[in-house]
CSV table of C-alpha atoms and ligand atoms in Angstrom, one decimal:
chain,number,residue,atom,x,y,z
T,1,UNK,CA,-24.8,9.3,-17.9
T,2,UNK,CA,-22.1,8.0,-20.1
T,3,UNK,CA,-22.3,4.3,-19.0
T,4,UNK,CA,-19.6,1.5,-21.0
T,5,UNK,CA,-21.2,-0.4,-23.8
T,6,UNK,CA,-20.1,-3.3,-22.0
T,7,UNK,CA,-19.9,-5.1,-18.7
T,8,UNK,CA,-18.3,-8.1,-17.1
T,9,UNK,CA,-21.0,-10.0,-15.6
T,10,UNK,CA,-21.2,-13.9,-14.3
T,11,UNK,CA,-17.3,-14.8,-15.5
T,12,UNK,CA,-17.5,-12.9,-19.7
T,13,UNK,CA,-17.9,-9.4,-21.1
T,14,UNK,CA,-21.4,-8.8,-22.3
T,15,UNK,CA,-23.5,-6.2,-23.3
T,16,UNK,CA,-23.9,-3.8,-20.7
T,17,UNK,CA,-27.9,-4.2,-21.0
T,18,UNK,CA,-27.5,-7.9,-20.6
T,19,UNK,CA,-25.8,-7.3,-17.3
T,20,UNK,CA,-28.9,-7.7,-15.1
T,21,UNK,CA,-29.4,-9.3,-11.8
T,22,UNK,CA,-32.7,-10.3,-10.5
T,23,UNK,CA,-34.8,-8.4,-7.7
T,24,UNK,CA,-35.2,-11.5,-5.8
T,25,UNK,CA,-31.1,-10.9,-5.2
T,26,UNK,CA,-29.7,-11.5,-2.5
T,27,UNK,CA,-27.3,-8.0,-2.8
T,28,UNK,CA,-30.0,-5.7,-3.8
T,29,UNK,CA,-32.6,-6.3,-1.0
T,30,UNK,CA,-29.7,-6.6,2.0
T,31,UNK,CA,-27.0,-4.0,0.6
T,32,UNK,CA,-24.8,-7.6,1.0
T,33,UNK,CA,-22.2,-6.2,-1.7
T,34,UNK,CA,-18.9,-4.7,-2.2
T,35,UNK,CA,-17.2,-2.5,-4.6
T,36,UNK,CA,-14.2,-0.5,-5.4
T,37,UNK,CA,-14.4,2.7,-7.4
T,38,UNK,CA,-11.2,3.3,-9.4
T,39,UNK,CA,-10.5,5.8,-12.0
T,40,UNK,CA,-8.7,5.1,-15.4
T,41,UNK,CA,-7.0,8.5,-16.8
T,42,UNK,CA,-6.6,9.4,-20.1
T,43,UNK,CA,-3.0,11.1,-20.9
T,44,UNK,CA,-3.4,13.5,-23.4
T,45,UNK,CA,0.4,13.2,-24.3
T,46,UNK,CA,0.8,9.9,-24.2
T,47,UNK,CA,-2.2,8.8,-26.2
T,48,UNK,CA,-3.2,6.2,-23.5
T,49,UNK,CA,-5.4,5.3,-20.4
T,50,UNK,CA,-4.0,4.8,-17.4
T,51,UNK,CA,-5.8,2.9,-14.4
T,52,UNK,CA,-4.5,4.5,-11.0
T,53,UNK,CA,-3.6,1.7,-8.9
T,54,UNK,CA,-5.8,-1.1,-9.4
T,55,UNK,CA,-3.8,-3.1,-7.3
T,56,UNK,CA,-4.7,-1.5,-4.2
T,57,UNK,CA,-8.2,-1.1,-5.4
T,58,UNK,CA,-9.1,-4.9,-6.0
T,59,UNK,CA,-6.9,-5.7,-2.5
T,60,UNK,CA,-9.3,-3.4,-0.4
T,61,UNK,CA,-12.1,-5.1,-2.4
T,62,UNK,CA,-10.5,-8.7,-1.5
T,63,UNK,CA,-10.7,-7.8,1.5
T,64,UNK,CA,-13.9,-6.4,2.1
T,65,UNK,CA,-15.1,-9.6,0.9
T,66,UNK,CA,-13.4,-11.4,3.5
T,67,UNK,CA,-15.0,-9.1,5.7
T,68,UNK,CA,-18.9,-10.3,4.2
T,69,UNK,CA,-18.1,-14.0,3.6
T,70,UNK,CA,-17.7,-14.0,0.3
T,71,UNK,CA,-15.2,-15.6,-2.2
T,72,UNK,CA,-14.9,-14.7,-5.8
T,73,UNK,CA,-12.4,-17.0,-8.3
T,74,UNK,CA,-10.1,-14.1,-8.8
T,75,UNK,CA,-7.1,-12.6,-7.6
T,76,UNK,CA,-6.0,-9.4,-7.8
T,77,UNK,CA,-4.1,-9.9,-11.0
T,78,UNK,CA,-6.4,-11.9,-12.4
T,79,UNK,CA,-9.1,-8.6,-11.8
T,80,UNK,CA,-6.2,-6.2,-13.2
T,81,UNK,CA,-6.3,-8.4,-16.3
T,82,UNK,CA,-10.4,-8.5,-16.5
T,83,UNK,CA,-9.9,-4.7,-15.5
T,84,UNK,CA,-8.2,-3.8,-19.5
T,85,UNK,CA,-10.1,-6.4,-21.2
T,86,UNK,CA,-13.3,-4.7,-20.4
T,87,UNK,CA,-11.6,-1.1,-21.0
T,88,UNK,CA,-10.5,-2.4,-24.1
T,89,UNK,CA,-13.5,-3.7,-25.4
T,90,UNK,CA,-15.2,-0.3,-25.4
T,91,UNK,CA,-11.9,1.4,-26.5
T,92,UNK,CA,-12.3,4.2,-24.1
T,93,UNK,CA,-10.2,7.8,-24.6
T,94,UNK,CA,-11.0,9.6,-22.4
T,95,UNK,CA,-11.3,10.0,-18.0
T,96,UNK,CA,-13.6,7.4,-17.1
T,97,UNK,CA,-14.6,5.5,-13.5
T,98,UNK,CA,-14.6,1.9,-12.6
T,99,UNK,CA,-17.5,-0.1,-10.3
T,100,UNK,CA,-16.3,-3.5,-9.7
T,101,UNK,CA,-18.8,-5.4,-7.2
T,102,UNK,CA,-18.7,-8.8,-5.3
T,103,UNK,CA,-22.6,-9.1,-4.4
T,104,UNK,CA,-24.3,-12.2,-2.6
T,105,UNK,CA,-25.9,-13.6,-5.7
T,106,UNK,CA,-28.4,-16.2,-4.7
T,107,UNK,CA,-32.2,-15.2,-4.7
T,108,UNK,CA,-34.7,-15.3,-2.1
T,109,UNK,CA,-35.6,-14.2,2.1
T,110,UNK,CA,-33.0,-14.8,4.2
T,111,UNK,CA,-30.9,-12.3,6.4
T,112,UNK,CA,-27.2,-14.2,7.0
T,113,UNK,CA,-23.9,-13.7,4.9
T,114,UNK,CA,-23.4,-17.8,4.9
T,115,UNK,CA,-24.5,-20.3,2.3
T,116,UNK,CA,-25.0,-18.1,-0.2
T,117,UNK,CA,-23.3,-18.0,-3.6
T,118,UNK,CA,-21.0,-14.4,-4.5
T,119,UNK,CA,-20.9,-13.0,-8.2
T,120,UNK,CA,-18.6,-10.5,-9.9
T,121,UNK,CA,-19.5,-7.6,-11.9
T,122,UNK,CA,-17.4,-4.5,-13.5
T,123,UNK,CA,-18.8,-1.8,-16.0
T,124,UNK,CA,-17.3,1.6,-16.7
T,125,UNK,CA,-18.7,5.3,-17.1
T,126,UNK,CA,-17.0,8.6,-18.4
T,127,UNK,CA,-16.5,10.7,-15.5
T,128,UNK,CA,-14.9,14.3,-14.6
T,129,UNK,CA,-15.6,16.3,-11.4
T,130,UNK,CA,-17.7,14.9,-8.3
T,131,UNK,CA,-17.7,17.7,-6.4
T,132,UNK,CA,-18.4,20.9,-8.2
T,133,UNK,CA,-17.0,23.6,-6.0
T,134,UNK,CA,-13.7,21.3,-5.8
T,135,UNK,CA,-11.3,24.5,-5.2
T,136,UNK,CA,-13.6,26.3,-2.9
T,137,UNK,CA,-16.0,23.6,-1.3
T,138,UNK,CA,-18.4,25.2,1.8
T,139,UNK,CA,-18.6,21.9,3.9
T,140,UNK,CA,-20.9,21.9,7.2
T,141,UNK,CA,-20.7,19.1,10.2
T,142,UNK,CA,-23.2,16.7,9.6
T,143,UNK,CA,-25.5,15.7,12.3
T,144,UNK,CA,-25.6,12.1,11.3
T,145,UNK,CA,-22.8,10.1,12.7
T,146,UNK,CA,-20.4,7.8,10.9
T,147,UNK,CA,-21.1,4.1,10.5
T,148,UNK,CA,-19.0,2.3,13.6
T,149,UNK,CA,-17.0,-0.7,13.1
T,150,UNK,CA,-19.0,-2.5,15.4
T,151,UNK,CA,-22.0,-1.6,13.5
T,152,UNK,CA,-21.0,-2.8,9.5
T,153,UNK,CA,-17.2,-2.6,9.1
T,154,UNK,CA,-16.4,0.7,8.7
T,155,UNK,CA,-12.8,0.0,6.6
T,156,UNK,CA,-15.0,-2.1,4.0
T,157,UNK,CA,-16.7,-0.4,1.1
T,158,UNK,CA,-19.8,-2.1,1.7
T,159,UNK,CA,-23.1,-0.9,-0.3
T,160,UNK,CA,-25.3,-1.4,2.8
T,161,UNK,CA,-23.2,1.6,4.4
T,162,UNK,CA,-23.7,3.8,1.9
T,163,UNK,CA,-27.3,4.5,3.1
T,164,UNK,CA,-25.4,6.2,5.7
T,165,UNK,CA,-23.2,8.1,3.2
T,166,UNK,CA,-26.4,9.2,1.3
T,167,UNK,CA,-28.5,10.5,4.3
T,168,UNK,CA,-25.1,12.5,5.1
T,169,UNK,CA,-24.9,14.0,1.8
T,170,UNK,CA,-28.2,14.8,0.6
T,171,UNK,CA,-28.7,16.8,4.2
T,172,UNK,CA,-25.5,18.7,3.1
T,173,UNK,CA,-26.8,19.6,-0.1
T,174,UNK,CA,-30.0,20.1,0.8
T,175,UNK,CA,-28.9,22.8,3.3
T,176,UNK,CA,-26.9,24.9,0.7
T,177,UNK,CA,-23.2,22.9,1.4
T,178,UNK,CA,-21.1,20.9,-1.0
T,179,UNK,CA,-20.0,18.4,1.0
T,180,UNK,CA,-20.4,17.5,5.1
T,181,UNK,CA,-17.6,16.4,7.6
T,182,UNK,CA,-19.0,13.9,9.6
T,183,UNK,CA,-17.8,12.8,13.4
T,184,UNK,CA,-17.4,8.9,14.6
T,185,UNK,CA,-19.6,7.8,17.8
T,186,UNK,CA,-17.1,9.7,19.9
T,187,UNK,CA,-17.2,12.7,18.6
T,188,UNK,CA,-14.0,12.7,16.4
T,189,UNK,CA,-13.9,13.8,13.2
T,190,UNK,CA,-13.4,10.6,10.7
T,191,UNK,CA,-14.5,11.5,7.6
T,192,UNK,CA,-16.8,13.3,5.0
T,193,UNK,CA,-19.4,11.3,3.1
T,194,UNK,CA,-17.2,9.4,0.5
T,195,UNK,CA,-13.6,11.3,0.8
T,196,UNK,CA,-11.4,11.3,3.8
T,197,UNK,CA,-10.2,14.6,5.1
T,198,UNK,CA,-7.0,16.1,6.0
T,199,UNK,CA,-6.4,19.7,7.8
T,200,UNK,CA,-2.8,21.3,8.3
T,201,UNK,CA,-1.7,22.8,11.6
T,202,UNK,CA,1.2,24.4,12.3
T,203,UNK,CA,2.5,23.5,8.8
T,204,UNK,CA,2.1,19.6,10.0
T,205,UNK,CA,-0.7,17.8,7.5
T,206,UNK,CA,-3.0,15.9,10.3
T,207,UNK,CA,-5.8,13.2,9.3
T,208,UNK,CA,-7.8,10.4,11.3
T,209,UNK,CA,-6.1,7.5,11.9
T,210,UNK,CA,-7.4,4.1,10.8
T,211,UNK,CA,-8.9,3.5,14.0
T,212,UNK,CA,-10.9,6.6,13.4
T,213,UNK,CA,-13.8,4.4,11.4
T,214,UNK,CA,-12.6,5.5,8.5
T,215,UNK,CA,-12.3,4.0,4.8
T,216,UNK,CA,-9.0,3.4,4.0
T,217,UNK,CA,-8.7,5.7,1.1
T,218,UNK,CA,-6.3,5.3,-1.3
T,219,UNK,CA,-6.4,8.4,-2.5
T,220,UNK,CA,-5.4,9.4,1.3
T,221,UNK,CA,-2.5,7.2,1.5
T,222,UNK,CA,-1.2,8.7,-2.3
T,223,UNK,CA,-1.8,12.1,-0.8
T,224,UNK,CA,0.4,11.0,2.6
T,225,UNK,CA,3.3,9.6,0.1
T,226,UNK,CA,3.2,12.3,-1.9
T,227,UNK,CA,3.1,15.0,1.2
T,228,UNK,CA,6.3,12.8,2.6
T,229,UNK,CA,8.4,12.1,-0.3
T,230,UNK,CA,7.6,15.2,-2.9
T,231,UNK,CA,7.1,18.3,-0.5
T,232,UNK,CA,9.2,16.7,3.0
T,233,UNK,CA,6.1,17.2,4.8
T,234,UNK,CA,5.2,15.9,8.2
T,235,UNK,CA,2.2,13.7,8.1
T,236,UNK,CA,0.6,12.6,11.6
T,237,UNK,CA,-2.0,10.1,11.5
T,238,UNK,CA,-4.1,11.0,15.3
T,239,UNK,CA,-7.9,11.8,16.1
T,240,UNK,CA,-9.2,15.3,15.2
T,241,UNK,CA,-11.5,17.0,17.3
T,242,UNK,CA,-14.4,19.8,15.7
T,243,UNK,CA,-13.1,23.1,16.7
T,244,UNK,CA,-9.4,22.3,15.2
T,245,UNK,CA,-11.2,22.4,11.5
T,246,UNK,CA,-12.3,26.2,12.4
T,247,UNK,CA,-8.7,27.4,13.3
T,248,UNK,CA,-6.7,25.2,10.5
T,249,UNK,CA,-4.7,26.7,8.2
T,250,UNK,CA,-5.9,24.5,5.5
T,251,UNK,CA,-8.3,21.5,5.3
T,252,UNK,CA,-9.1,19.5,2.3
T,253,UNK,CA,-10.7,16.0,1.3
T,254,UNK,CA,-9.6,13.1,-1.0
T,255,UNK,CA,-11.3,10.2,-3.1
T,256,UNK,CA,-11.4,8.6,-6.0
T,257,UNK,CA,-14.2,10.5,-7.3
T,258,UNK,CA,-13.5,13.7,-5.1
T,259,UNK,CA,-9.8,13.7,-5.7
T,260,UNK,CA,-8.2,16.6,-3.8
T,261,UNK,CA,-11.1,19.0,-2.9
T,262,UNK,CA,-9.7,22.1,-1.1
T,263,UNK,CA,-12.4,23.4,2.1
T,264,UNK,CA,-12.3,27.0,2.2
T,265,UNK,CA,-15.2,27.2,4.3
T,266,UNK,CA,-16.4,25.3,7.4
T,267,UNK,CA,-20.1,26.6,8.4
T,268,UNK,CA,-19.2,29.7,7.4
T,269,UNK,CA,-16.4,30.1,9.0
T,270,UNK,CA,-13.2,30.7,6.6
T,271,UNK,CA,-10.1,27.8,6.8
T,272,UNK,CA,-6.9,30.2,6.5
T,273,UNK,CA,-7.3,33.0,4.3
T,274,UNK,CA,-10.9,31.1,2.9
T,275,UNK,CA,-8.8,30.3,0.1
T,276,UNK,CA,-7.3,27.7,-1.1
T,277,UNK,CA,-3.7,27.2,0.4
T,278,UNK,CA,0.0,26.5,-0.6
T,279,UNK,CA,0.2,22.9,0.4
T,280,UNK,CA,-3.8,22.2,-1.0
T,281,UNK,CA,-2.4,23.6,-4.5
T,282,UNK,CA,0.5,22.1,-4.4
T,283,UNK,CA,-0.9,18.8,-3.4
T,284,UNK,CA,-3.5,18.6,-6.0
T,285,UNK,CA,-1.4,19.8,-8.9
T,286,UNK,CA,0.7,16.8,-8.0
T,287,UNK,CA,-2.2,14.1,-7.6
T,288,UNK,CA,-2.9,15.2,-10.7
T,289,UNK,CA,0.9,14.9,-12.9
T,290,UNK,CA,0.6,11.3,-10.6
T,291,UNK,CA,-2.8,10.0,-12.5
T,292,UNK,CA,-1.6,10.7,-15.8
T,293,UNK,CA,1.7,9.1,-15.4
T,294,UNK,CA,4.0,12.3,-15.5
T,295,UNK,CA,6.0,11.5,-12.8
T,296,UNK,CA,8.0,8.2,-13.4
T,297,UNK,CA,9.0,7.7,-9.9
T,298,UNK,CA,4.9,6.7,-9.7
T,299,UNK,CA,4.8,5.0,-12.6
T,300,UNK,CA,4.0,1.7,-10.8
T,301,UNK,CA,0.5,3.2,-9.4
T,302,UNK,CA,-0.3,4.1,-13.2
T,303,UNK,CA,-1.6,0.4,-15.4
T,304,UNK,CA,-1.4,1.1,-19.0
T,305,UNK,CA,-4.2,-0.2,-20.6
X,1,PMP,N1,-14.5,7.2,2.4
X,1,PMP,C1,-15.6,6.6,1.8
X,1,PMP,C2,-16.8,6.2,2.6
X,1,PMP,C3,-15.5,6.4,0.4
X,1,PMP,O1,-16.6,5.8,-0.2
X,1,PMP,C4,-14.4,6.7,-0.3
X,1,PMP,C5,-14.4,6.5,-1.8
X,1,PMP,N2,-13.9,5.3,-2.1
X,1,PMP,C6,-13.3,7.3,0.4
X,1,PMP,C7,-13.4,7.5,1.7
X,1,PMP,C8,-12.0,7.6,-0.3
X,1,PMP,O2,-11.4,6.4,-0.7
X,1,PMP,P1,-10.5,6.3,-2.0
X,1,PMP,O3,-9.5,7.4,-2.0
X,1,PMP,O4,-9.9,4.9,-2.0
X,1,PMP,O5,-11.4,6.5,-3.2
């Protein structure tokens, strides 16, 4: 892996080997942390990196901290501007990944959120593709179920939950699949393991609601702005039950890492034509011109570093 040479850790930039937390902490034997993962593109013509909203990325991290307790000395501009200070420092050129974290920082036996002191951390890695087969993913259902709300808030990106995330995507691999849809505690489909998911029916583009236990991706909500605005697409926001996936006429997932990954396949059974669709294509080439700052009109999502 292609990790940053640096890292902001305890309030300054240091070494990225320096960056070490104890295993006595707090955040490594509870999973009491939270992080963002934001993408900073590189534009070819432009000679530049741009990050893709960090805005909305260090809000939802805000306020999954709220969620856990925690405060951190930072706003969200003040994390923007610690954001290009650290992408500066290793001068990077090229499509990397972001992992700020707020983690309970105190050391020592104790199960409770309270009374405990919260850190900050940020490094940076080079990163392409996160899902290989990202134009033709085979997804199944998972049999695990998604974390509830009532369970560890399910619209915080808490570490903790991704135990959850990882049980549901290694049984995906593991069975031959590149990625697993995975239904809430009643039985509606919220999302996959670290993407949210969107099918079309009837030419209208339908994904979970909020209320759905989903993460509020913000990939999902440039995807909705860009479905409205660009192509004059309907977008309805309402639970999605299992056997809609098999007779959509396209179904795809978004993330961060993911981006726009087109599902041909749902346990075998082809979405559409088992290829990847007109609005899928048209989508993605447009997530993508977004990223890299090519269309001005979304030029305040792009942060020049
Ligand atoms: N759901 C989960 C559980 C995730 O971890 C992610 C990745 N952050 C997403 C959905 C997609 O969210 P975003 O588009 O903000 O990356």
């Amino acid at each position: 892996m292609d990790l940053s040479k640096h890292a902001f850790f305890e309030g300054r930039i240091v070494p990225l080997g320096e960056a070490k937390v104890n295993i006595a902490t707090h955040g490594f034997l509870y999973g009491t942390s939270v992080f963002s993962g934001m993408r900073a593109y590189w534009s070819e013509e432009k000679k530049r990196l741009f990050v893709f909203r960090p805005y909305d990325h260090f809000h939802r991290l805000l306020n999954s901290a709220k969620m856990m307790a925690m405060t951190i000395p930072y706003d969200e501009e003040s994390l923007i501007q610690l954001t290009l200070d650290v992408l500066q420092t290793d001068d990077w050129k090229q499509d990397v990944y972001l992992r700020p974290t707020i983690y309970k920082a105190d050391m020592g036996i104790g199960v409770r959120l309270h009374d405990l002191k919260d850190e900050f951390s940020m490094f940076v890695m080079a990163f392409e593709k996160y899902v290989k087969n990202d134009s033709n993913a085979h997804v199944t259902f998972s049999s695990w179920r998604r974390i509830d709300d009532n369970v560890i808030p399910a619209r915080g990106k808490i570490a903790g939950s991704y135990a959850n995330s990882a049980l549901i995507k290694t049984d995906a691999n593991r069975a031959g699949f590149d990625e697993a849809i995975v239904l809430d505690n009643h039985g509606h489909i919220s999302e996959g393991s670290a993407m949210n998911f969107f099918m079309v029916r009837d030419g209208v583009l339908v994904t979970p609601p909020i209320t759905d236990n989903i993460l509020e991706g913000i990939t999902r909500n440039s995807v909705i702005e860009l479905a409205r605005s660009e192509m004059g697409l309907q977008v309805v926001e309402r639970s999605i039950d299992r056997t809609e996936v098999f007779i959509a006429e396209e179904a795809f997932m978004t993330g961060t890492a993911a981006q726009v990954v087109s599902v041909t396949k749902v346990d075998y059974r082809p979405i559409g034509a088992g290829t990847m669709g007109p609005i899928t294509t048209k989508l993605r080439s447009l997530f993508d011109d977004v990223v890299r700052a090519k269309l001005p009109k979304y030029n305040k999502w792009n942060v020049e570093v």
